[in-house]
PDB file of C-alpha atoms in Angstrom:
ATOM      1  CA  MET A   1     -21.254  10.570 -14.750  1.00 58.00           C
ATOM      2  CA  THR A   2     -22.922   7.885 -12.548  1.00 76.00           C
ATOM      3  CA  SER A   3     -22.998   8.971  -8.919  1.00 93.00           C
ATOM      4  CA  VAL A   4     -22.169   7.017  -5.693  1.00 95.00           C
ATOM      5  CA  ALA A   5     -25.898   6.971  -4.827  1.00 95.00           C
ATOM      6  CA  GLU A   6     -26.754   5.281  -8.269  1.00 95.00           C
ATOM      7  CA  ILE A   7     -23.904   2.768  -7.937  1.00 95.00           C
ATOM      8  CA  PHE A   8     -24.713   1.735  -4.357  1.00 96.00           C
ATOM      9  CA  GLY A   9     -28.423   2.249  -4.483  1.00 95.00           C
ATOM     10  CA  ILE A  10     -28.254   4.295  -1.239  1.00 96.00           C
ATOM     11  CA  LYS A  11     -29.025   8.012  -1.003  1.00 94.00           C
ATOM     12  CA  THR A  12     -25.936  10.134  -0.140  1.00 93.00           C
ATOM     13  CA  GLU A  13     -26.097  13.056   2.284  1.00 88.00           C
ATOM     14  CA  GLU A  14     -25.053  16.612   1.425  1.00 84.00           C
ATOM     15  CA  ASN A  15     -21.639  16.734   2.964  1.00 89.00           C
ATOM     16  CA  ASN A  16     -17.970  16.307   1.999  1.00 94.00           C
ATOM     17  CA  LEU A  17     -17.464  12.739   3.213  1.00 97.00           C
ATOM     18  CA  PHE A  18     -18.236  11.070  -0.167  1.00 97.00           C
ATOM     19  CA  GLU A  19     -15.926  13.512  -1.971  1.00 96.00           C
ATOM     20  CA  TYR A  20     -13.090  12.664   0.417  1.00 97.00           C
ATOM     21  CA  ALA A  21     -13.772   8.979   0.169  1.00 97.00           C
ATOM     22  CA  LEU A  22     -13.051   9.207  -3.646  1.00 97.00           C
ATOM     23  CA  THR A  23      -9.948  11.449  -3.308  1.00 97.00           C
ATOM     24  CA  HIS A  24      -6.469   9.881  -3.703  1.00 97.00           C
ATOM     25  CA  PRO A  25      -3.777  11.246  -1.349  1.00 96.00           C
ATOM     26  CA  SER A  26      -1.771  12.529  -4.454  1.00 95.00           C
ATOM     27  CA  TYR A  27      -4.717  14.945  -5.093  1.00 95.00           C
ATOM     28  CA  THR A  28      -4.569  16.506  -1.691  1.00 96.00           C
ATOM     29  CA  LYS A  29      -0.847  16.845  -1.779  1.00 94.00           C
ATOM     30  CA  GLU A  30      -0.877  18.413  -5.249  1.00 94.00           C
ATOM     31  CA  ASN A  31      -3.507  20.864  -4.268  1.00 94.00           C
ATOM     32  CA  ASN A  32      -2.129  21.650  -0.731  1.00 94.00           C
ATOM     33  CA  LEU A  33      -5.188  20.265   0.980  1.00 94.00           C
ATOM     34  CA  SER A  34      -5.310  18.682   4.471  1.00 94.00           C
ATOM     35  CA  PHE A  35      -4.556  14.936   4.649  1.00 92.00           C
ATOM     36  CA  THR A  36      -8.010  14.605   6.192  1.00 94.00           C
ATOM     37  CA  GLU A  37      -9.485  15.459   2.784  1.00 95.00           C
ATOM     38  CA  CYS A  38      -8.509  12.191   1.098  1.00 97.00           C
ATOM     39  CA  TYR A  39      -9.807   8.644   1.626  1.00 97.00           C
ATOM     40  CA  GLU A  40      -7.232   7.350   4.165  1.00 97.00           C
ATOM     41  CA  ARG A  41      -9.244   8.000   7.425  1.00 97.00           C
ATOM     42  CA  LEU A  42     -12.564   6.926   5.988  1.00 98.00           C
ATOM     43  CA  GLU A  43     -10.843   3.746   4.693  1.00 98.00           C
ATOM     44  CA  PHE A  44      -9.664   3.007   8.162  1.00 98.00           C
ATOM     45  CA  LEU A  45     -13.250   3.186   9.381  1.00 98.00           C
ATOM     46  CA  GLY A  46     -14.760   1.469   6.344  1.00 98.00           C
ATOM     47  CA  ASP A  47     -12.412  -1.498   6.825  1.00 97.00           C
ATOM     48  CA  SER A  48     -14.071  -2.246  10.107  1.00 98.00           C
ATOM     49  CA  VAL A  49     -17.566  -1.568   8.722  1.00 98.00           C
ATOM     50  CA  LEU A  50     -16.944  -4.083   5.965  1.00 98.00           C
ATOM     51  CA  LYS A  51     -15.760  -6.772   8.329  1.00 98.00           C
ATOM     52  CA  LEU A  52     -18.838  -6.308  10.384  1.00 98.00           C
ATOM     53  CA  LEU A  53     -21.034  -6.611   7.353  1.00 98.00           C
ATOM     54  CA  ILE A  54     -19.409  -9.759   6.110  1.00 98.00           C
ATOM     55  CA  SER A  55     -19.101 -11.319   9.551  1.00 98.00           C
ATOM     56  CA  GLU A  56     -22.923 -10.955  10.023  1.00 98.00           C
ATOM     57  CA  LEU A  57     -23.526 -12.471   6.550  1.00 98.00           C
ATOM     58  CA  LEU A  58     -21.283 -15.377   7.347  1.00 98.00           C
ATOM     59  CA  TYR A  59     -22.760 -15.847  10.820  1.00 98.00           C
ATOM     60  CA  THR A  60     -26.282 -15.947   9.448  1.00 97.00           C
ATOM     61  CA  LYS A  61     -25.591 -18.028   6.307  1.00 97.00           C
ATOM     62  CA  TYR A  62     -23.473 -20.724   7.873  1.00 97.00           C
ATOM     63  CA  PRO A  63     -24.785 -21.485  11.362  1.00 96.00           C
ATOM     64  CA  GLU A  64     -22.775 -24.648  11.509  1.00 96.00           C
ATOM     65  CA  TYR A  65     -19.354 -23.111  10.716  1.00 95.00           C
ATOM     66  CA  SER A  66     -16.703 -22.501  13.441  1.00 95.00           C
ATOM     67  CA  GLU A  67     -15.022 -19.172  14.068  1.00 96.00           C
ATOM     68  CA  GLY A  68     -12.070 -20.442  12.226  1.00 92.00           C
ATOM     69  CA  ASP A  69     -14.024 -21.449   9.132  1.00 92.00           C
ATOM     70  CA  MET A  70     -15.826 -18.102   8.901  1.00 96.00           C
ATOM     71  CA  SER A  71     -12.487 -16.154   9.541  1.00 94.00           C
ATOM     72  CA  LYS A  72     -10.818 -18.011   6.597  1.00 90.00           C
ATOM     73  CA  ILE A  73     -13.618 -17.158   4.158  1.00 94.00           C
ATOM     74  CA  ARG A  74     -13.900 -13.555   5.427  1.00 95.00           C
ATOM     75  CA  SER A  75     -10.128 -12.919   4.931  1.00 92.00           C
ATOM     76  CA  ILE A  76     -10.491 -13.672   1.185  1.00 91.00           C
ATOM     77  CA  VAL A  77     -13.883 -11.924   0.695  1.00 95.00           C
ATOM     78  CA  VAL A  78     -12.499  -8.704   2.241  1.00 95.00           C
ATOM     79  CA  SER A  79      -9.145  -8.808   0.526  1.00 92.00           C
ATOM     80  CA  ASP A  80      -8.055  -6.026  -1.698  1.00 92.00           C
ATOM     81  CA  ASN A  81      -8.256  -8.413  -4.706  1.00 88.00           C
ATOM     82  CA  THR A  82     -11.949  -9.021  -4.159  1.00 92.00           C
ATOM     83  CA  LEU A  83     -12.844  -5.422  -3.344  1.00 95.00           C
ATOM     84  CA  SER A  84     -10.976  -4.035  -6.315  1.00 93.00           C
ATOM     85  CA  LYS A  85     -12.898  -6.434  -8.628  1.00 91.00           C
ATOM     86  CA  ILE A  86     -16.211  -5.244  -7.142  1.00 95.00           C
ATOM     87  CA  ALA A  87     -15.201  -1.641  -7.283  1.00 96.00           C
ATOM     88  CA  ILE A  88     -14.330  -1.817 -10.954  1.00 93.00           C
ATOM     89  CA  ASN A  89     -17.312  -3.897 -11.806  1.00 93.00           C
ATOM     90  CA  ILE A  90     -19.697  -1.295 -10.370  1.00 94.00           C
ATOM     91  CA  GLY A  91     -17.729   1.531 -11.863  1.00 94.00           C
ATOM     92  CA  LEU A  92     -16.512   3.188  -8.671  1.00 96.00           C
ATOM     93  CA  ASP A  93     -12.964   3.578 -10.144  1.00 95.00           C
ATOM     94  CA  LYS A  94     -14.331   6.109 -12.589  1.00 94.00           C
ATOM     95  CA  LEU A  95     -15.246   8.452  -9.768  1.00 96.00           C
ATOM     96  CA  ILE A  96     -11.816   8.420  -7.987  1.00 96.00           C
ATOM     97  CA  LYS A  97      -9.716  11.660  -8.465  1.00 95.00           C
ATOM     98  CA  ALA A  98      -5.968  11.695  -8.170  1.00 95.00           C
ATOM     99  CA  GLY A  99      -3.061  14.041  -8.849  1.00 94.00           C
ATOM    100  CA  ILE A 100      -2.437  14.806 -12.544  1.00 93.00           C
ATOM    101  CA  HIS A 101       0.679  12.627 -12.819  1.00 90.00           C
ATOM    102  CA  ASP A 102      -0.859   9.797 -10.870  1.00 89.00           C
ATOM    103  CA  GLU A 103      -3.993  10.067 -12.914  1.00 88.00           C
ATOM    104  CA  LYS A 104      -1.986   9.635 -16.100  1.00 87.00           C
ATOM    105  CA  GLN A 105      -0.239   6.570 -14.607  1.00 86.00           C
ATOM    106  CA  GLY A 106      -3.566   4.804 -14.140  1.00 87.00           C
ATOM    107  CA  VAL A 107      -3.403   4.935 -10.309  1.00 90.00           C
ATOM    108  CA  THR A 108      -7.215   5.117 -10.048  1.00 91.00           C
ATOM    109  CA  ARG A 109      -7.544   1.517 -11.329  1.00 88.00           C
ATOM    110  CA  LEU A 110      -4.873   0.018  -9.044  1.00 90.00           C
ATOM    111  CA  GLU A 111      -6.059  -2.750  -6.780  1.00 89.00           C
ATOM    112  CA  SER A 112      -5.027  -1.082  -3.596  1.00 92.00           C
ATOM    113  CA  VAL A 113      -6.596   2.235  -4.584  1.00 95.00           C
ATOM    114  CA  THR A 114      -9.960   0.996  -5.745  1.00 96.00           C
ATOM    115  CA  ALA A 115     -10.207  -1.228  -2.615  1.00 96.00           C
ATOM    116  CA  CYS A 116      -9.373   1.696  -0.377  1.00 97.00           C
ATOM    117  CA  ALA A 117     -12.037   3.906  -2.074  1.00 98.00           C
ATOM    118  CA  PHE A 118     -14.593   1.217  -1.796  1.00 98.00           C
ATOM    119  CA  GLU A 119     -13.974   0.881   1.964  1.00 98.00           C
ATOM    120  CA  ALA A 120     -13.941   4.669   2.327  1.00 98.00           C
ATOM    121  CA  ILE A 121     -17.403   4.857   0.802  1.00 98.00           C
ATOM    122  CA  LEU A 122     -18.570   2.388   3.347  1.00 98.00           C
ATOM    123  CA  GLY A 123     -17.164   4.499   6.096  1.00 98.00           C
ATOM    124  CA  ALA A 124     -18.874   7.622   4.675  1.00 97.00           C
ATOM    125  CA  TYR A 125     -22.282   5.814   4.572  1.00 97.00           C
ATOM    126  CA  TYR A 126     -21.757   4.560   8.110  1.00 98.00           C
ATOM    127  CA  LEU A 127     -21.092   8.016   9.470  1.00 97.00           C
ATOM    128  CA  ASN A 128     -24.334   9.088   7.773  1.00 96.00           C
ATOM    129  CA  GLY A 129     -26.429   6.427   9.671  1.00 97.00           C
ATOM    130  CA  LYS A 130     -26.834   4.116   6.677  1.00 97.00           C
ATOM    131  CA  LEU A 131     -25.672   0.894   8.303  1.00 97.00           C
ATOM    132  CA  GLN A 132     -28.983  -0.877   7.648  1.00 97.00           C
ATOM    133  CA  GLU A 133     -28.892   0.081   3.938  1.00 97.00           C
ATOM    134  CA  LEU A 134     -25.341  -1.139   3.784  1.00 98.00           C
ATOM    135  CA  LYS A 135     -26.391  -4.552   5.083  1.00 97.00           C
ATOM    136  CA  GLY A 136     -28.844  -4.850   2.133  1.00 97.00           C
ATOM    137  CA  PHE A 137     -26.115  -3.785  -0.246  1.00 97.00           C
ATOM    138  CA  ALA A 138     -23.543  -6.165   1.198  1.00 97.00           C
ATOM    139  CA  SER A 139     -26.093  -9.052   0.925  1.00 97.00           C
ATOM    140  CA  LYS A 140     -26.795  -8.395  -2.665  1.00 96.00           C
ATOM    141  CA  VAL A 141     -23.230  -7.793  -3.741  1.00 96.00           C
ATOM    142  CA  PHE A 142     -21.014 -10.152  -1.553  1.00 97.00           C
ATOM    143  CA  THR A 143     -23.282 -13.278  -1.299  1.00 96.00           C
ATOM    144  CA  GLN A 144     -22.037 -14.620  -4.602  1.00 94.00           C
ATOM    145  CA  TYR A 145     -18.407 -14.152  -3.664  1.00 95.00           C
ATOM    146  CA  ILE A 146     -18.984 -15.768  -0.224  1.00 96.00           C
ATOM    147  CA  GLU A 147     -20.566 -18.741  -1.871  1.00 96.00           C
ATOM    148  CA  GLU A 148     -17.772 -18.936  -4.456  1.00 93.00           C
ATOM    149  CA  VAL A 149     -14.990 -18.879  -1.871  1.00 93.00           C
ATOM    150  CA  ASP A 150     -16.770 -21.398   0.333  1.00 93.00           C
ATOM    151  CA  LYS A 151     -17.266 -23.728  -2.652  1.00 91.00           C
ATOM    152  CA  ASN A 152     -13.666 -23.353  -3.926  1.00 89.00           C
ATOM    153  CA  PHE A 153     -11.734 -22.521  -0.814  1.00 89.00           C
ATOM    154  CA  GLU A 154      -8.745 -24.509  -1.712  1.00 87.00           C
ATOM    155  CA  LYS A 155      -8.337 -22.693  -5.039  1.00 87.00           C
ATOM    156  CA  TYR A 156      -8.540 -19.323  -3.332  1.00 87.00           C
ATOM    157  CA  ASN A 157      -6.148 -20.302  -0.526  1.00 88.00           C
ATOM    158  CA  ALA A 158      -3.719 -22.386  -2.645  1.00 93.00           C
ATOM    159  CA  LYS A 159      -0.637 -20.382  -1.859  1.00 93.00           C
ATOM    160  CA  ALA A 160      -0.979 -20.916   1.888  1.00 90.00           C
ATOM    161  CA  ILE A 161      -1.789 -24.573   1.393  1.00 92.00           C
ATOM    162  CA  LEU A 162       1.268 -25.124  -0.891  1.00 94.00           C
ATOM    163  CA  GLN A 163       3.543 -23.431   1.559  1.00 94.00           C
ATOM    164  CA  GLU A 164       2.243 -25.412   4.456  1.00 93.00           C
ATOM    165  CA  TYR A 165       2.686 -28.548   2.453  1.00 94.00           C
ATOM    166  CA  THR A 166       6.274 -27.903   1.341  1.00 94.00           C
ATOM    167  CA  GLN A 167       7.393 -26.691   4.767  1.00 93.00           C
ATOM    168  CA  SER A 168       6.011 -29.914   6.257  1.00 92.00           C
ATOM    169  CA  LEU A 169       8.442 -31.838   3.983  1.00 92.00           C
ATOM    170  CA  THR A 170      11.657 -29.869   4.035  1.00 90.00           C
ATOM    171  CA  LYS A 171      11.027 -26.387   5.703  1.00 87.00           C
ATOM    172  CA  GLU A 172      11.569 -24.853   2.369  1.00 91.00           C
ATOM    173  CA  ILE A 173       8.960 -22.500   0.695  1.00 94.00           C
ATOM    174  CA  PRO A 174       7.779 -22.246  -2.944  1.00 96.00           C
ATOM    175  CA  VAL A 175       9.330 -19.580  -5.126  1.00 97.00           C
ATOM    176  CA  TYR A 176       7.221 -17.595  -7.647  1.00 97.00           C
ATOM    177  CA  LYS A 177       8.702 -16.154 -10.852  1.00 96.00           C
ATOM    178  CA  LEU A 178       7.047 -13.867 -13.385  1.00 96.00           C
ATOM    179  CA  LEU A 179       7.534 -15.431 -16.809  1.00 96.00           C
ATOM    180  CA  GLY A 180       6.022 -12.626 -18.777  1.00 95.00           C
ATOM    181  CA  THR A 181       2.822 -10.791 -19.724  1.00 94.00           C
ATOM    182  CA  LYS A 182       0.627 -10.624 -22.789  1.00 91.00           C
ATOM    183  CA  GLY A 183      -2.204  -8.487 -24.088  1.00 84.00           C
ATOM    184  CA  PRO A 184      -2.707  -4.778 -24.072  1.00 78.00           C
ATOM    185  CA  GLU A 185      -1.675  -2.526 -21.169  1.00 72.00           C
ATOM    186  CA  HIS A 186      -5.224  -2.089 -19.940  1.00 66.00           C
ATOM    187  CA  HIS A 187      -6.046  -5.798 -20.152  1.00 74.00           C
ATOM    188  CA  LYS A 188      -2.703  -7.373 -19.254  1.00 84.00           C
ATOM    189  CA  ILE A 189      -2.427 -11.150 -18.452  1.00 92.00           C
ATOM    190  CA  PHE A 190       0.410 -12.200 -16.164  1.00 95.00           C
ATOM    191  CA  GLU A 191       2.024 -15.702 -16.335  1.00 96.00           C
ATOM    192  CA  ILE A 192       3.729 -17.005 -13.171  1.00 97.00           C
ATOM    193  CA  GLU A 193       5.809 -20.060 -12.568  1.00 97.00           C
ATOM    194  CA  VAL A 194       6.118 -21.714  -9.164  1.00 97.00           C
ATOM    195  CA  SER A 195       9.084 -23.820  -8.284  1.00 96.00           C
ATOM    196  CA  TYR A 196      10.150 -25.846  -5.292  1.00 95.00           C
ATOM    197  CA  ARG A 197      13.730 -26.742  -4.304  1.00 93.00           C
ATOM    198  CA  GLY A 198      14.846 -25.324  -7.656  1.00 93.00           C
ATOM    199  CA  GLU A 199      12.421 -27.421  -9.768  1.00 94.00           C
ATOM    200  CA  ALA A 200       9.458 -25.719 -11.674  1.00 96.00           C
ATOM    201  CA  ILE A 201       6.246 -27.450 -10.701  1.00 96.00           C
ATOM    202  CA  ALA A 202       3.440 -25.472 -12.502  1.00 96.00           C
ATOM    203  CA  THR A 203       2.457 -22.196 -14.175  1.00 97.00           C
ATOM    204  CA  GLY A 204      -0.608 -20.014 -13.819  1.00 96.00           C
ATOM    205  CA  GLU A 205      -2.182 -16.986 -15.552  1.00 95.00           C
ATOM    206  CA  GLY A 206      -4.206 -14.169 -14.174  1.00 91.00           C
ATOM    207  CA  ARG A 207      -5.314 -10.521 -14.539  1.00 85.00           C
ATOM    208  CA  THR A 208      -3.034  -9.671 -11.611  1.00 87.00           C
ATOM    209  CA  LYS A 209       0.169 -11.156 -10.260  1.00 90.00           C
ATOM    210  CA  LYS A 210      -1.714 -12.335  -7.173  1.00 88.00           C
ATOM    211  CA  ASP A 211      -4.282 -14.235  -9.321  1.00 89.00           C
ATOM    212  CA  ALA A 212      -1.618 -15.755 -11.398  1.00 94.00           C
ATOM    213  CA  GLU A 213       0.310 -16.871  -8.312  1.00 95.00           C
ATOM    214  CA  GLN A 214      -2.820 -18.382  -6.778  1.00 93.00           C
ATOM    215  CA  ASN A 215      -3.594 -20.244 -10.024  1.00 94.00           C
ATOM    216  CA  ALA A 216       0.004 -21.487 -10.289  1.00 96.00           C
ATOM    217  CA  ALA A 217      -0.075 -22.603  -6.664  1.00 95.00           C
ATOM    218  CA  TYR A 218      -3.424 -24.393  -7.188  1.00 94.00           C
ATOM    219  CA  GLU A 219      -1.980 -26.426 -10.119  1.00 95.00           C
ATOM    220  CA  ALA A 220       1.126 -27.194  -8.034  1.00 95.00           C
ATOM    221  CA  CYS A 221      -1.029 -28.381  -5.145  1.00 94.00           C
ATOM    222  CA  LYS A 222      -2.849 -30.752  -7.389  1.00 92.00           C
ATOM    223  CA  LYS A 223       0.319 -32.145  -8.914  1.00 93.00           C
ATOM    224  CA  LEU A 224       1.993 -32.622  -5.572  1.00 91.00           C
ATOM    225  CA  GLY A 225      -1.180 -34.191  -3.994  1.00 89.00           C
ATOM    226  CA  ALA A 226      -1.433 -31.384  -1.414  1.00 86.00           C
ATOM    227  CA  ILE A 227      -5.106 -31.118  -2.077  1.00 78.00           C
ATOM    228  CA  CYS A 228      -7.789 -33.558  -3.295  1.00 60.00           C
ATOM    229  CA  HIS A 229      -9.473 -32.650  -6.551  1.00 52.00           C
ATOM    230  CA  LYS A 230     -11.865 -34.267  -8.961  1.00 44.00           C
TER     231      LYS A 230
END
């Protein structure tokens, strides 16, 4: 099985931190282990490490951007949605261990779990003095996401834009409804409908409900004229 060191391209030290970083709380409970032996504490630290790494990338890459501009991009780049996609793309989900029942339920591929494990690994590396190496990793892995969000910010922030637009008109907010799913369980596609004041405006599809909602909101924004588009 591929190791953390191979995935991140950074040597891991001989300690338990990386094992803890890949341990779901259900595993520690099932095996009567201390809560400190799962990823939760390391995820808490790794969250701050990640924000530091992305903040520095943004500060360097966009010298003309305001604090607000950089914060908006960072909030999307460090979201569970983005982190989970990266974690699964690099195969980190395959290293996560969980309790027997949770493992069978596919918990190790959940968005929240893969994102937490990813941040926990960053925390473990940080505690082992690998901040400089993490900067190189972050630059290589996150630059494309930063550029994508910067280029298509309205699409990634469509839900917030749509809500601000509708509230400016009537104080009412959009309502999202799951229309259904299609495809096999491991490759499910969600279809979401967004309505406003009881009237359906648009639909969107995505690999997660969040993605489908954003896509539906983006289509709604275009129809309502809430954003400019080509």
